[in-house]
Tab-separated table of C-alpha atoms and ligand atoms in Angstrom:
chain	number	residue	atom	x	y	z
G	1	MET	CA	-1.240	-42.807	-24.638
G	2	SER	CA	-4.689	-42.574	-26.273
G	3	ASP	CA	-5.673	-39.764	-28.551
G	4	SER	CA	-8.086	-38.525	-25.886
G	5	GLU	CA	-5.068	-38.349	-23.504
G	6	THR	CA	-3.027	-36.274	-25.808
G	7	CYS	CA	-5.514	-33.933	-27.477
G	8	LEU	CA	-5.406	-31.405	-24.753
G	9	ILE	CA	-1.658	-31.331	-24.874
G	10	SER	CA	-1.641	-30.680	-28.656
G	11	GLN	CA	-4.281	-27.945	-28.131
G	12	ALA	CA	-2.401	-26.318	-25.276
G	13	TYR	CA	0.868	-26.183	-27.437
G	14	SER	CA	-0.961	-25.258	-30.653
G	15	SER	CA	0.725	-22.237	-32.244
G	16	ASP	CA	-2.560	-21.477	-34.174
G	17	LEU	CA	-4.468	-21.277	-30.916
G	18	PHE	CA	-1.630	-19.149	-29.506
G	19	SER	CA	-2.066	-16.801	-32.294
G	20	ALA	CA	-5.742	-16.471	-32.019
G	21	ALA	CA	-5.481	-15.964	-28.185
G	22	ALA	CA	-2.763	-13.405	-28.598
G	23	GLY	CA	-5.041	-11.384	-30.864
G	24	HIS	CA	-7.568	-11.232	-27.965
G	25	TRP	CA	-4.661	-10.379	-25.604
G	26	LYS	CA	-3.579	-7.511	-27.745
G	27	SER	CA	-7.025	-5.961	-28.308
G	28	LEU	CA	-8.193	-6.338	-24.716
G	29	LEU	CA	-5.058	-4.826	-23.273
G	30	THR	CA	-4.985	-2.022	-25.774
G	31	GLU	CA	-8.666	-1.102	-24.949
G	32	HIS	CA	-7.919	-1.434	-21.196
G	33	LEU	CA	-4.954	1.045	-21.411
G	34	GLN	CA	-6.981	3.491	-23.542
G	35	ARG	CA	-9.980	3.282	-21.080
G	36	LEU	CA	-7.790	3.837	-18.062
G	37	GLN	CA	-5.602	6.515	-19.490
G	38	ALA	CA	-8.760	8.550	-20.354
G	39	GLY	CA	-9.794	8.002	-16.738
G	40	ASN	CA	-12.954	6.144	-17.755
G	41	SER	CA	-13.147	3.682	-15.018
G	42	LYS	CA	-12.730	3.226	-11.249
G	43	VAL	CA	-9.146	3.078	-10.021
G	44	LEU	CA	-9.586	0.150	-7.657
G	45	ASN	CA	-12.518	-2.163	-8.232
G	46	TRP	CA	-13.031	-3.013	-4.578
G	47	VAL	CA	-14.417	-6.562	-3.913
G	48	PRO	CA	-14.110	-8.084	-0.473
G	49	PRO	CA	-11.358	-10.755	-0.577
G	50	ASP	CA	-13.478	-13.764	0.164
G	51	GLU	CA	-15.734	-12.848	-2.775
G	52	SER	CA	-12.755	-12.482	-5.066
G	53	ILE	CA	-11.348	-15.785	-3.929
G	54	ALA	CA	-14.569	-17.637	-4.451
G	55	SER	CA	-14.880	-16.142	-7.910
G	56	ALA	CA	-11.294	-17.143	-8.762
G	57	ALA	CA	-12.034	-20.622	-7.533
G	58	GLN	CA	-15.221	-20.869	-9.599
G	59	TRP	CA	-13.336	-20.058	-12.727
G	60	MET	CA	-11.111	-23.058	-12.089
G	61	ASN	CA	-14.086	-25.336	-12.686
G	62	ALA	CA	-15.003	-23.798	-15.978
G	63	ALA	CA	-12.935	-26.086	-18.302
G	64	LEU	CA	-13.231	-23.178	-20.873
G	65	ALA	CA	-11.299	-24.965	-23.590
G	66	LYS	CA	-14.022	-27.737	-23.782
G	67	GLN	CA	-16.845	-25.223	-24.213
G	68	SER	CA	-18.526	-24.808	-27.626
G	69	ASP	CA	-17.112	-21.312	-28.257
G	70	GLY	CA	-13.553	-22.874	-27.986
G	71	PRO	CA	-10.289	-22.214	-26.221
G	72	ALA	CA	-9.393	-18.883	-27.805
G	73	GLU	CA	-12.709	-17.399	-26.591
G	74	GLY	CA	-11.911	-19.007	-23.162
G	75	VAL	CA	-8.555	-17.082	-23.098
G	76	ARG	CA	-10.493	-13.906	-23.995
G	77	LYS	CA	-12.907	-14.388	-21.082
G	78	LEU	CA	-10.088	-14.990	-18.598
G	79	ILE	CA	-8.098	-12.009	-19.741
G	80	ALA	CA	-11.271	-9.872	-19.527
G	81	GLN	CA	-11.903	-11.125	-16.003
G	82	MET	CA	-8.226	-10.379	-14.982
G	83	LEU	CA	-8.463	-6.857	-16.427
G	84	ALA	CA	-11.811	-6.092	-14.706
G	85	SER	CA	-10.720	-7.219	-11.329
G	86	GLY	CA	-7.189	-5.787	-10.882
G	87	GLN	CA	-5.825	-2.561	-9.390
G	88	ASN	CA	-5.809	-0.036	-12.261
G	89	LEU	CA	-2.293	1.524	-11.989
G	90	HIS	CA	-2.583	3.126	-15.368
G	91	HIS	CA	-5.548	5.284	-14.274
G	92	PRO	CA	-4.148	8.838	-13.688
G	93	HIS	CA	-5.997	8.789	-10.233
G	94	TYR	CA	-3.677	5.936	-9.084
G	95	ILE	CA	-1.396	7.869	-6.729
G	96	GLY	CA	-0.727	5.230	-4.123
G	97	HIS	CA	2.028	2.763	-3.349
G	98	GLN	CA	5.576	2.952	-4.727
G	99	VAL	CA	4.504	0.622	-7.594
G	100	PRO	CA	4.448	2.401	-10.933
G	101	ALA	CA	2.129	2.569	-13.764
G	102	ALA	CA	4.785	0.574	-15.673
G	103	VAL	CA	5.736	1.596	-19.209
G	104	PRO	CA	3.357	-0.791	-21.096
G	105	LEU	CA	5.982	-1.534	-23.770
G	106	ALA	CA	8.290	-3.039	-21.017
G	107	GLY	CA	5.609	-5.706	-20.462
G	108	LEU	CA	5.989	-6.843	-24.124
G	109	PHE	CA	9.644	-7.787	-23.518
G	110	ASP	CA	8.782	-9.560	-20.354
G	111	ALA	CA	6.084	-11.439	-22.169
G	112	VAL	CA	8.683	-12.781	-24.648
G	113	SER	CA	10.591	-14.097	-21.780
G	114	SER	CA	7.532	-15.712	-20.221
G	115	VAL	CA	6.415	-17.463	-23.378
G	116	THR	CA	9.782	-18.780	-24.218
G	117	ASN	CA	10.696	-19.446	-20.438
G	118	GLN	CA	14.101	-17.832	-20.359
G	119	VAL	CA	15.661	-18.609	-16.991
G	120	MET	CA	18.893	-18.078	-15.245
G	121	ALA	CA	21.272	-19.819	-12.931
G	122	ILE	CA	23.565	-20.919	-15.637
G	123	TYR	CA	24.425	-19.100	-18.736
G	124	GLU	CA	23.500	-22.016	-20.990
G	125	MET	CA	19.838	-21.752	-19.933
G	126	GLY	CA	19.559	-18.121	-20.527
G	127	PRO	CA	22.435	-16.805	-22.620
G	128	TRP	CA	20.572	-13.643	-23.729
G	129	ALA	CA	18.951	-12.997	-20.346
G	130	THR	CA	22.521	-13.263	-18.801
G	131	ALA	CA	23.953	-10.919	-21.323
G	132	VAL	CA	21.164	-8.415	-20.766
G	133	GLU	CA	21.586	-8.631	-16.961
G	134	TYR	CA	25.354	-7.986	-17.199
G	135	ALA	CA	24.921	-5.075	-19.574
G	136	LEU	CA	22.367	-3.554	-17.164
G	137	LEU	CA	24.464	-4.018	-14.139
G	138	GLY	CA	27.389	-2.278	-15.960
G	139	GLY	CA	25.056	0.603	-16.816
G	140	LEU	CA	23.706	0.922	-13.251
G	141	CYS	CA	27.221	0.806	-11.691
G	142	ARG	CA	28.383	3.577	-14.032
G	143	LYS	CA	25.358	5.688	-12.972
G	144	VAL	CA	26.516	5.259	-9.296
G	145	GLY	CA	29.854	6.630	-10.330
G	146	TRP	CA	31.791	3.257	-10.252
G	147	ASN	CA	34.126	1.823	-12.754
G	148	ASP	CA	32.117	-1.126	-14.039
G	149	GLN	CA	35.331	-3.265	-14.262
G	150	HIS	CA	35.917	-2.987	-10.610
G	151	SER	CA	32.243	-3.127	-9.361
G	152	SER	CA	29.605	-5.764	-9.860
G	153	GLY	CA	26.228	-7.087	-8.857
G	154	LEU	CA	23.228	-9.202	-9.719
G	155	LEU	CA	19.497	-8.787	-10.477
G	156	THR	CA	17.041	-10.379	-8.214
G	157	HIS	CA	13.379	-10.480	-7.405
G	158	GLY	CA	12.599	-7.268	-5.439
G	159	GLY	CA	14.052	-4.892	-2.931
G	160	SER	CA	13.352	-7.252	-0.036
G	161	LEU	CA	15.355	-10.201	-1.358
G	162	ALA	CA	17.985	-7.749	-2.659
G	163	ASN	CA	18.465	-6.170	0.740
G	164	LEU	CA	18.722	-9.598	2.342
G	165	THR	CA	21.341	-10.573	-0.269
G	166	ALA	CA	23.388	-7.547	0.204
G	167	LEU	CA	23.295	-7.627	4.004
G	168	LEU	CA	24.182	-11.370	3.921
G	169	THR	CA	27.268	-10.366	1.893
G	170	ALA	CA	27.977	-7.553	4.468
G	171	ARG	CA	27.650	-10.097	7.334
G	172	ASN	CA	30.074	-12.506	5.723
G	173	VAL	CA	32.619	-9.908	4.955
G	174	SER	CA	32.306	-7.999	8.236
G	175	ILE	CA	32.152	-11.043	10.534
G	176	ALA	CA	34.903	-13.424	9.497
G	177	ASP	CA	33.879	-17.091	9.150
G	178	SER	CA	30.223	-16.333	10.040
G	179	TRP	CA	28.937	-18.474	7.122
G	180	LYS	CA	30.635	-21.525	8.743
G	181	THR	CA	30.698	-20.826	12.470
G	182	GLY	CA	27.812	-18.373	13.020
G	183	ILE	CA	27.914	-14.897	14.506
G	184	PRO	CA	29.057	-13.552	17.916
G	185	PRO	CA	26.104	-12.639	20.212
G	186	GLY	CA	25.379	-8.915	20.102
G	187	THR	CA	26.306	-8.404	16.490
G	188	THR	CA	24.288	-5.388	15.359
G	189	LEU	CA	22.769	-3.902	12.294
G	190	VAL	CA	22.582	-0.153	12.376
G	191	THR	CA	19.819	1.464	10.422
G	192	ASN	CA	17.913	4.679	9.745
G	193	ALA	CA	14.780	5.000	12.084
G	194	ASP	CA	12.590	5.157	8.991
G	195	VAL	CA	14.037	2.097	7.411
G	196	HIS	CA	11.909	-0.302	5.430
G	197	TYR	CA	10.819	-3.308	7.448
G	198	CYS	CA	12.574	-5.705	4.988
G	199	VAL	CA	15.863	-4.358	6.171
G	200	THR	CA	15.266	-4.766	9.944
G	201	ARG	CA	13.801	-8.309	9.222
G	202	THR	CA	17.182	-9.360	7.881
G	203	ALA	CA	18.428	-9.281	11.448
G	204	GLY	CA	16.100	-12.063	12.298
G	205	ILE	CA	16.766	-14.022	9.158
G	206	LEU	CA	20.596	-13.647	9.350
G	207	GLY	CA	20.803	-14.812	12.922
G	208	LEU	CA	21.557	-11.484	14.649
G	209	GLY	CA	18.249	-11.506	16.509
G	210	ALA	CA	15.696	-8.910	15.830
G	211	GLN	CA	16.598	-7.023	18.957
G	212	ASN	CA	20.082	-6.386	17.635
G	213	VAL	CA	18.973	-3.573	15.353
G	214	ALA	CA	20.143	-0.055	16.493
G	215	ARG	CA	17.784	2.549	14.857
G	216	VAL	CA	19.522	5.871	14.584
G	217	PRO	CA	17.083	8.705	15.009
G	218	VAL	CA	16.151	11.010	12.155
G	219	ASP	CA	16.588	14.794	11.992
G	220	SER	CA	13.935	17.397	11.062
G	221	ARG	CA	14.081	16.297	7.383
G	222	ARG	CA	13.703	12.683	8.480
G	223	ARG	CA	17.331	11.854	7.384
G	224	MET	CA	19.578	9.704	9.560
G	225	ASP	CA	21.170	11.937	12.179
G	226	VAL	CA	24.895	11.766	11.301
G	227	ALA	CA	26.098	12.844	14.748
G	228	ALA	CA	23.795	10.267	16.338
G	229	LEU	CA	25.198	7.542	14.022
G	230	GLU	CA	28.729	8.554	15.206
G	231	ARG	CA	27.636	8.146	18.843
G	232	THR	CA	25.900	4.800	18.134
G	233	LEU	CA	28.950	3.256	16.430
G	234	THR	CA	31.225	4.532	19.297
G	235	GLU	CA	28.968	3.062	21.927
G	236	LEU	CA	28.783	-0.260	20.130
G	237	ARG	CA	32.574	-0.430	19.794
G	238	ASN	CA	33.097	0.460	23.446
G	239	SER	CA	30.687	-2.197	24.482
G	240	GLY	CA	32.550	-4.752	22.353
G	241	ARG	CA	29.686	-5.421	19.959
G	242	ALA	CA	30.483	-6.123	16.329
G	243	VAL	CA	28.620	-4.116	13.694
G	244	MET	CA	27.467	-6.008	10.644
G	245	ALA	CA	26.586	-2.930	8.569
G	246	VAL	CA	25.097	0.512	8.596
G	247	SER	CA	22.108	0.707	6.307
G	248	ALA	CA	21.180	4.086	5.049
G	249	CYS	CA	18.187	5.196	2.998
G	250	ALA	CA	18.225	6.867	-0.430
G	251	GLY	CA	14.373	7.603	-0.787
G	252	SER	CA	12.785	6.428	2.563
G	253	THR	CA	9.567	4.676	2.423
G	254	PRO	CA	7.359	6.947	4.566
G	255	THR	CA	8.488	10.325	3.105
G	256	GLY	CA	11.066	9.643	0.359
G	257	ALA	CA	13.777	11.387	2.404
G	258	PHE	CA	17.451	10.964	1.292
G	259	ASP	CA	20.054	10.382	4.016
G	260	ASP	CA	23.259	12.400	3.924
G	261	LEU	CA	25.319	9.664	2.243
G	262	LYS	CA	28.506	11.721	2.179
G	263	GLY	CA	28.352	12.375	5.927
G	264	ILE	CA	27.342	8.730	6.694
G	265	SER	CA	30.091	7.303	4.529
G	266	GLU	CA	32.776	9.405	6.324
G	267	VAL	CA	31.552	8.068	9.681
G	268	CYS	CA	31.476	4.533	8.299
G	269	ARG	CA	34.916	4.852	6.841
G	270	ARG	CA	36.369	6.061	10.225
G	271	HIS	CA	34.724	3.128	12.099
G	272	GLY	CA	35.677	0.600	9.442
G	273	VAL	CA	32.066	-0.370	9.002
G	274	TRP	CA	30.254	-1.657	5.764
G	275	LEU	CA	27.973	0.911	4.341
G	276	HIS	CA	24.823	-0.447	2.709
G	277	VAL	CA	22.437	1.989	0.914
G	278	ASP	CA	18.829	1.007	0.436
G	279	ALA	CA	18.150	3.004	-2.743
G	280	ALA	CA	15.239	0.800	-3.776
G	281	HIS	CA	13.095	3.780	-4.252
G	282	GLY	CA	15.400	6.707	-4.801
G	283	GLY	CA	18.207	5.096	-7.007
G	284	ALA	CA	16.469	6.364	-10.126
G	285	LEU	CA	17.307	9.935	-9.318
G	286	LEU	CA	20.912	9.117	-10.532
G	287	PHE	CA	19.388	9.465	-14.023
G	288	SER	CA	18.369	13.082	-13.401
G	289	ARG	CA	20.725	15.903	-13.748
G	290	LYS	CA	18.362	17.970	-11.715
G	291	HIS	CA	17.996	15.641	-8.729
G	292	ARG	CA	20.980	13.362	-8.674
G	293	HIS	CA	22.618	15.610	-5.956
G	294	ARG	CA	20.330	13.969	-3.410
G	295	LEU	CA	22.529	10.885	-3.774
G	296	GLU	CA	25.850	12.671	-3.348
G	297	GLY	CA	28.271	10.204	-1.616
G	298	ILE	CA	26.518	7.031	-2.904
G	299	ALA	CA	29.717	5.944	-4.681
G	300	GLU	CA	31.244	5.428	-1.185
G	301	ALA	CA	28.756	2.685	-0.332
G	302	ASP	CA	29.875	-0.998	-0.245
G	303	SER	CA	26.528	-2.295	-1.382
G	304	ILE	CA	23.431	-0.733	-2.901
G	305	VAL	CA	19.961	-1.989	-3.683
G	306	TRP	CA	18.004	-0.362	-6.510
G	307	ASP	CA	14.508	-1.351	-7.592
G	308	ALA	CA	13.842	-0.807	-11.262
G	309	HIS	CA	10.201	-1.649	-10.730
G	310	LYS	CA	9.839	1.512	-8.678
G	311	MET	CA	11.050	4.623	-10.309
G	312	LEU	CA	12.443	3.281	-13.449
G	313	PHE	CA	8.854	2.272	-14.272
G	314	VAL	CA	9.216	-1.330	-15.379
G	315	PRO	CA	6.892	-4.136	-14.295
G	316	ALA	CA	7.618	-6.016	-11.124
G	317	LEU	CA	10.029	-7.455	-10.155
G	318	CYS	CA	13.462	-6.145	-11.148
G	319	THR	CA	16.036	-5.133	-8.636
G	320	ALA	CA	19.739	-4.623	-8.766
G	321	VAL	CA	22.206	-5.516	-5.959
G	322	LEU	CA	25.359	-3.597	-6.585
G	323	TYR	CA	28.834	-4.106	-4.992
G	324	ARG	CA	31.524	-1.421	-5.103
G	325	ASN	CA	34.273	-4.135	-4.751
G	326	ARG	CA	33.854	-6.722	-7.507
G	327	ALA	CA	35.315	-9.398	-5.321
G	328	HIS	CA	32.441	-9.216	-2.894
G	329	ARG	CA	30.088	-10.794	-5.286
G	330	PHE	CA	31.282	-14.311	-4.220
G	331	GLU	CA	31.016	-13.569	-0.488
G	332	THR	CA	27.370	-13.997	-0.254
G	333	PHE	CA	27.115	-17.873	-0.408
G	334	GLN	CA	29.559	-20.568	-0.057
G	335	GLN	CA	28.286	-23.945	-1.403
G	336	ASP	CA	29.148	-26.613	-3.911
G	337	ALA	CA	26.680	-27.508	-6.701
G	338	PRO	CA	28.722	-29.722	-8.958
G	339	TYR	CA	25.665	-30.594	-11.062
G	340	LEU	CA	25.351	-27.043	-12.104
G	341	PHE	CA	28.851	-25.606	-12.189
G	342	ASP	CA	31.431	-27.096	-14.429
G	343	PRO	CA	34.896	-27.174	-12.819
G	344	SER	CA	36.492	-27.523	-16.196
G	345	ALA	CA	35.149	-24.131	-17.060
G	346	PRO	CA	35.947	-21.933	-13.983
G	347	GLY	CA	35.533	-18.713	-15.939
G	348	MET	CA	31.787	-19.443	-16.268
G	349	ALA	CA	31.333	-19.147	-12.468
G	350	ASP	CA	31.499	-15.390	-12.958
G	351	ILE	CA	28.825	-15.492	-15.667
G	352	ASP	CA	26.454	-18.167	-14.131
G	353	SER	CA	24.239	-16.198	-11.750
G	354	GLY	CA	23.290	-19.046	-9.495
G	355	MET	CA	26.444	-18.812	-7.408
G	356	ARG	CA	25.497	-15.309	-6.282
G	357	THR	CA	21.711	-15.314	-5.916
G	358	VAL	CA	19.233	-16.767	-3.439
G	359	GLU	CA	17.315	-18.294	-6.410
G	360	CYS	CA	18.680	-21.216	-8.362
G	361	THR	CA	16.247	-21.102	-11.343
G	362	LYS	CA	15.768	-17.310	-11.740
G	363	ARG	CA	13.168	-15.709	-13.935
G	364	ALA	CA	14.970	-13.314	-16.347
G	365	THR	CA	13.944	-10.081	-14.656
G	366	GLY	CA	15.987	-7.531	-16.766
G	367	PHE	CA	14.186	-7.635	-20.141
G	368	GLY	CA	11.675	-4.789	-19.393
G	369	LEU	CA	14.456	-2.469	-18.289
G	370	TRP	CA	16.780	-3.380	-21.084
G	371	GLY	CA	14.079	-2.930	-23.792
G	372	LEU	CA	13.146	0.524	-22.515
G	373	TRP	CA	16.824	1.560	-22.235
G	374	CYS	CA	17.587	0.321	-25.792
G	375	LEU	CA	14.415	1.976	-27.225
G	376	PHE	CA	14.545	5.400	-25.538
G	377	GLY	CA	18.001	5.711	-23.970
G	378	GLU	CA	18.585	6.973	-20.520
G	379	GLU	CA	16.643	10.163	-21.130
G	380	LEU	CA	13.286	8.388	-20.686
G	381	PHE	CA	14.276	7.516	-17.091
G	382	GLU	CA	15.448	11.133	-16.537
G	383	GLN	CA	12.029	12.513	-17.833
G	384	LEU	CA	10.088	10.086	-15.706
G	385	VAL	CA	11.943	11.066	-12.521
G	386	ASP	CA	11.836	14.833	-13.256
G	387	HIS	CA	8.186	14.838	-14.182
G	388	THR	CA	6.890	12.775	-11.207
G	389	LEU	CA	9.004	14.762	-8.741
G	390	GLY	CA	7.697	17.947	-10.392
G	391	MET	CA	4.054	16.824	-9.937
G	392	THR	CA	4.714	15.938	-6.333
G	393	ARG	CA	6.071	19.486	-5.570
G	394	HIS	CA	3.068	20.991	-7.386
G	395	PHE	CA	0.781	18.926	-5.057
G	396	TYR	CA	2.853	20.061	-2.001
G	397	GLN	CA	2.436	23.708	-3.143
G	398	LEU	CA	-1.346	23.149	-3.648
G	399	LEU	CA	-1.632	21.829	-0.069
G	400	LEU	CA	0.238	24.893	1.280
G	401	THR	CA	-2.548	26.996	0.097
G	402	GLU	CA	-5.241	24.992	1.842
G	403	SER	CA	-5.877	25.769	5.460
G	404	ASP	CA	-7.515	22.319	6.132
G	405	PHE	CA	-4.501	20.395	5.032
G	406	GLN	CA	-1.133	20.056	6.745
G	407	THR	CA	1.954	18.814	5.036
G	408	LEU	CA	4.300	16.744	7.230
G	409	HIS	CA	7.444	17.350	5.206
G	410	GLU	CA	8.746	18.995	2.137
G	411	PRO	CA	8.994	16.443	-0.585
G	412	GLU	CA	12.601	15.390	-1.756
G	413	CYS	CA	11.143	12.739	-3.986
G	414	ASN	CA	7.761	11.753	-5.307
G	415	ILE	CA	6.235	10.910	-1.980
G	416	LEU	CA	4.231	13.185	0.185
G	417	ALA	CA	2.656	12.663	3.600
G	418	PHE	CA	-0.013	15.057	4.741
G	419	ARG	CA	-3.029	15.289	6.985
G	420	TYR	CA	-6.586	16.574	6.338
G	421	LEU	CA	-7.857	18.409	9.368
G	422	PRO	CA	-11.101	20.264	8.784
G	423	SER	CA	-11.591	23.075	11.403
G	424	GLU	CA	-13.943	21.023	13.654
G	425	LEU	CA	-11.261	18.405	14.110
G	426	ARG	CA	-8.316	20.700	14.897
G	427	THR	CA	-8.811	20.511	18.642
G	428	ALA	CA	-9.952	16.850	18.565
G	429	SER	CA	-7.732	14.204	20.255
G	430	LEU	CA	-4.834	12.772	18.231
G	431	GLU	CA	-6.726	9.427	18.230
G	432	ARG	CA	-9.747	10.949	16.656
G	433	GLN	CA	-7.747	12.898	14.082
G	434	ASN	CA	-5.797	9.696	13.246
G	435	ALA	CA	-9.035	7.662	12.819
G	436	PHE	CA	-10.320	10.360	10.565
G	437	GLN	CA	-7.378	10.133	8.185
G	438	ARG	CA	-8.006	6.433	7.859
G	439	GLU	CA	-11.689	6.652	7.438
G	440	VAL	CA	-11.324	9.354	4.772
G	441	ARG	CA	-8.848	7.159	2.860
G	442	THR	CA	-11.069	4.110	3.099
G	443	ARG	CA	-14.059	6.018	1.795
G	444	LEU	CA	-12.025	7.462	-0.984
G	445	ILE	CA	-10.460	4.332	-2.321
G	446	ARG	CA	-13.667	2.322	-1.995
G	447	SER	CA	-15.476	4.837	-4.088
G	448	GLY	CA	-12.922	4.023	-6.836
G	449	GLU	CA	-12.325	7.770	-7.568
G	450	PHE	CA	-8.552	7.714	-6.441
G	451	TYR	CA	-6.109	5.443	-4.914
G	452	ILE	CA	-3.849	6.796	-2.313
G	453	VAL	CA	-2.294	5.255	0.814
G	454	GLN	CA	-1.590	5.993	4.456
G	455	THR	CA	1.349	5.960	6.796
G	456	THR	CA	2.086	6.846	10.444
G	457	LEU	CA	4.789	9.310	11.343
G	458	ASP	CA	5.725	9.822	15.041
G	459	GLY	CA	2.345	8.426	16.106
G	460	MET	CA	0.447	10.645	13.638
G	461	ALA	CA	-1.696	8.893	10.991
G	462	ALA	CA	-1.269	10.535	7.636
G	463	LEU	CA	-2.447	10.291	4.078
G	464	ARG	CA	0.310	9.556	1.626
G	465	VAL	CA	0.582	9.907	-2.067
G	466	THR	CA	3.381	8.673	-4.332
G	467	VAL	CA	3.145	10.015	-7.872
G	468	MET	CA	3.948	6.750	-9.730
G	469	ASN	CA	1.816	7.386	-12.805
G	470	PRO	CA	3.517	9.995	-15.125
G	471	LEU	CA	0.056	10.561	-16.664
G	472	THR	CA	-1.275	12.088	-13.527
G	473	THR	CA	-1.781	15.795	-14.229
G	474	THR	CA	-2.082	18.966	-12.115
G	475	GLN	CA	-5.902	18.820	-12.691
G	476	ASP	CA	-5.982	15.306	-11.338
G	477	LEU	CA	-4.178	16.574	-8.198
G	478	GLN	CA	-6.739	19.349	-7.829
G	479	GLU	CA	-9.433	16.804	-8.197
G	480	LEU	CA	-7.890	14.699	-5.506
G	481	LEU	CA	-8.216	17.589	-3.107
G	482	ASP	CA	-11.915	18.054	-3.987
G	483	SER	CA	-12.467	14.303	-3.538
G	484	LEU	CA	-10.726	14.222	-0.238
G	485	LYS	CA	-12.919	17.116	1.018
G	486	ARG	CA	-16.016	15.433	-0.206
G	487	ALA	CA	-15.068	12.060	1.435
G	488	GLY	CA	-14.144	13.993	4.617
G	489	GLN	CA	-17.512	15.687	4.805
G	490	GLN	CA	-19.257	12.379	4.275
G	491	VAL	CA	-17.248	10.828	7.125
G	492	LEU	CA	-18.240	13.809	9.364
G	493	GLY	CA	-21.935	13.172	8.462
G	494	HIS	CA	-22.378	16.463	6.583
L	501	PLP	C1	13.136	1.934	0.778
L	501	PLP	C2	12.538	0.584	0.423
L	501	PLP	N1	13.344	-0.473	0.488
L	501	PLP	C3	12.810	-1.696	0.129
L	501	PLP	C4	11.554	-1.925	-0.298
L	501	PLP	C5	11.135	-3.256	-0.560
L	501	PLP	O1	11.094	-3.545	-1.893
L	501	PLP	P1	10.170	-4.574	-2.606
L	501	PLP	O2	8.819	-4.167	-2.375
L	501	PLP	O3	10.637	-4.559	-4.005
L	501	PLP	O4	10.477	-5.983	-2.006
L	501	PLP	C6	10.705	-0.886	-0.289
L	501	PLP	C7	9.276	-1.036	-0.795
L	501	PLP	O5	8.558	-0.165	-0.944
L	501	PLP	C8	11.184	0.441	-0.002
L	501	PLP	O6	10.348	1.520	-0.029
């Protein structure tokens, strides 16, 4: 190879260039955090998607490293562009989706892993990543109330993949030989009516057929109705249909409601059915002495999914799948991969993650969580949970004093759905009222003042907040109300 062929390679791998670029990285990110935390910017810098894509494509023609100001300056420009064009979760007015303003320090641990490319599948490729994952799984199992010698699990990329993994395990255990011979027609997945779509989607992926999901109605607190679950399981048994699993919610997506896990587990035990708990959002309450009672009965679950990139405030993605019975960890997949797994060292199969995960090469997802746990101890997670739930309750109480606002539930977690109905809309059609909620939200988020989201409950469109930034204050919440009123008046043409 000629010098000109290799000079970009030596530049790309230069530790001097890395050091100069990392200096820019550090100062730009620090300034960014300072600016956002002071509320000195828009929350979302809204740009229509086609403009964003065109701009990103244009940068790809820039060949910045060849420009006269050099590659480190090119890195600076690129990072500046990324920061200027993203969603600003660290702004205290970000009160939107269930994605947190992650603890910034957690990103530093993730960055070490990215730069050194620590991966998993086999222990040899990521020995410390594997050790960290195992230590975390032990810690999380103990929080559930399990003996970590008898339980087990894995980390994977997000709640959706985690629910799929856990429910595949449930299918293989509940329906004997299904991995090899398939499943009997009519096999059913039973869920809470407010279940996240990634759970019902597994019915299509796992071969049950999307129509074979029985959604159990919710009660007035939007929790799975336990008596209705009993009836559903009895009817399914009487009609000769196998049940793959019951999937309950600990922190439902629309309202953050917690199912009665104790009651549900008793029904499942009686019917001999696998109990899966989607605690992607609410698992973190197990760290809180004040709130962990919401998950009473979770230790009876056969499998649990718990997103650390939600209420444990680490960067996406980091999700635990946990199994009460340690033996179930090898029931998910049944395949040979002799080039990866050494039969002369069978003990390593328990350590090598690849036998138990959808991924072969797997990004080491646990460093952020592990780093925070080591630095601050469990108490940080308890404080994050208690504080964000406290702020949500404060907002709920604020709304109760406002006649133009209607809360749709009492918050059990850090999620609250509500409607804004100025007097002139109270007698309007549901359709008009629904359209108004959406128009107000769009106007609000495009202004960049706040970022909140929307949902639909029983046909009613609603505004929805999730307090996912622990730096959001009571004053910010008061300002949200004021901004909503302003946006509403503009929508109404006043
Ligand atoms: C209850 C629940 N389960 C699962 C998911 C999916 O998790 P992820 O977005 O990590 O795939 C979500 C996402 O918000 C959720 O709220």
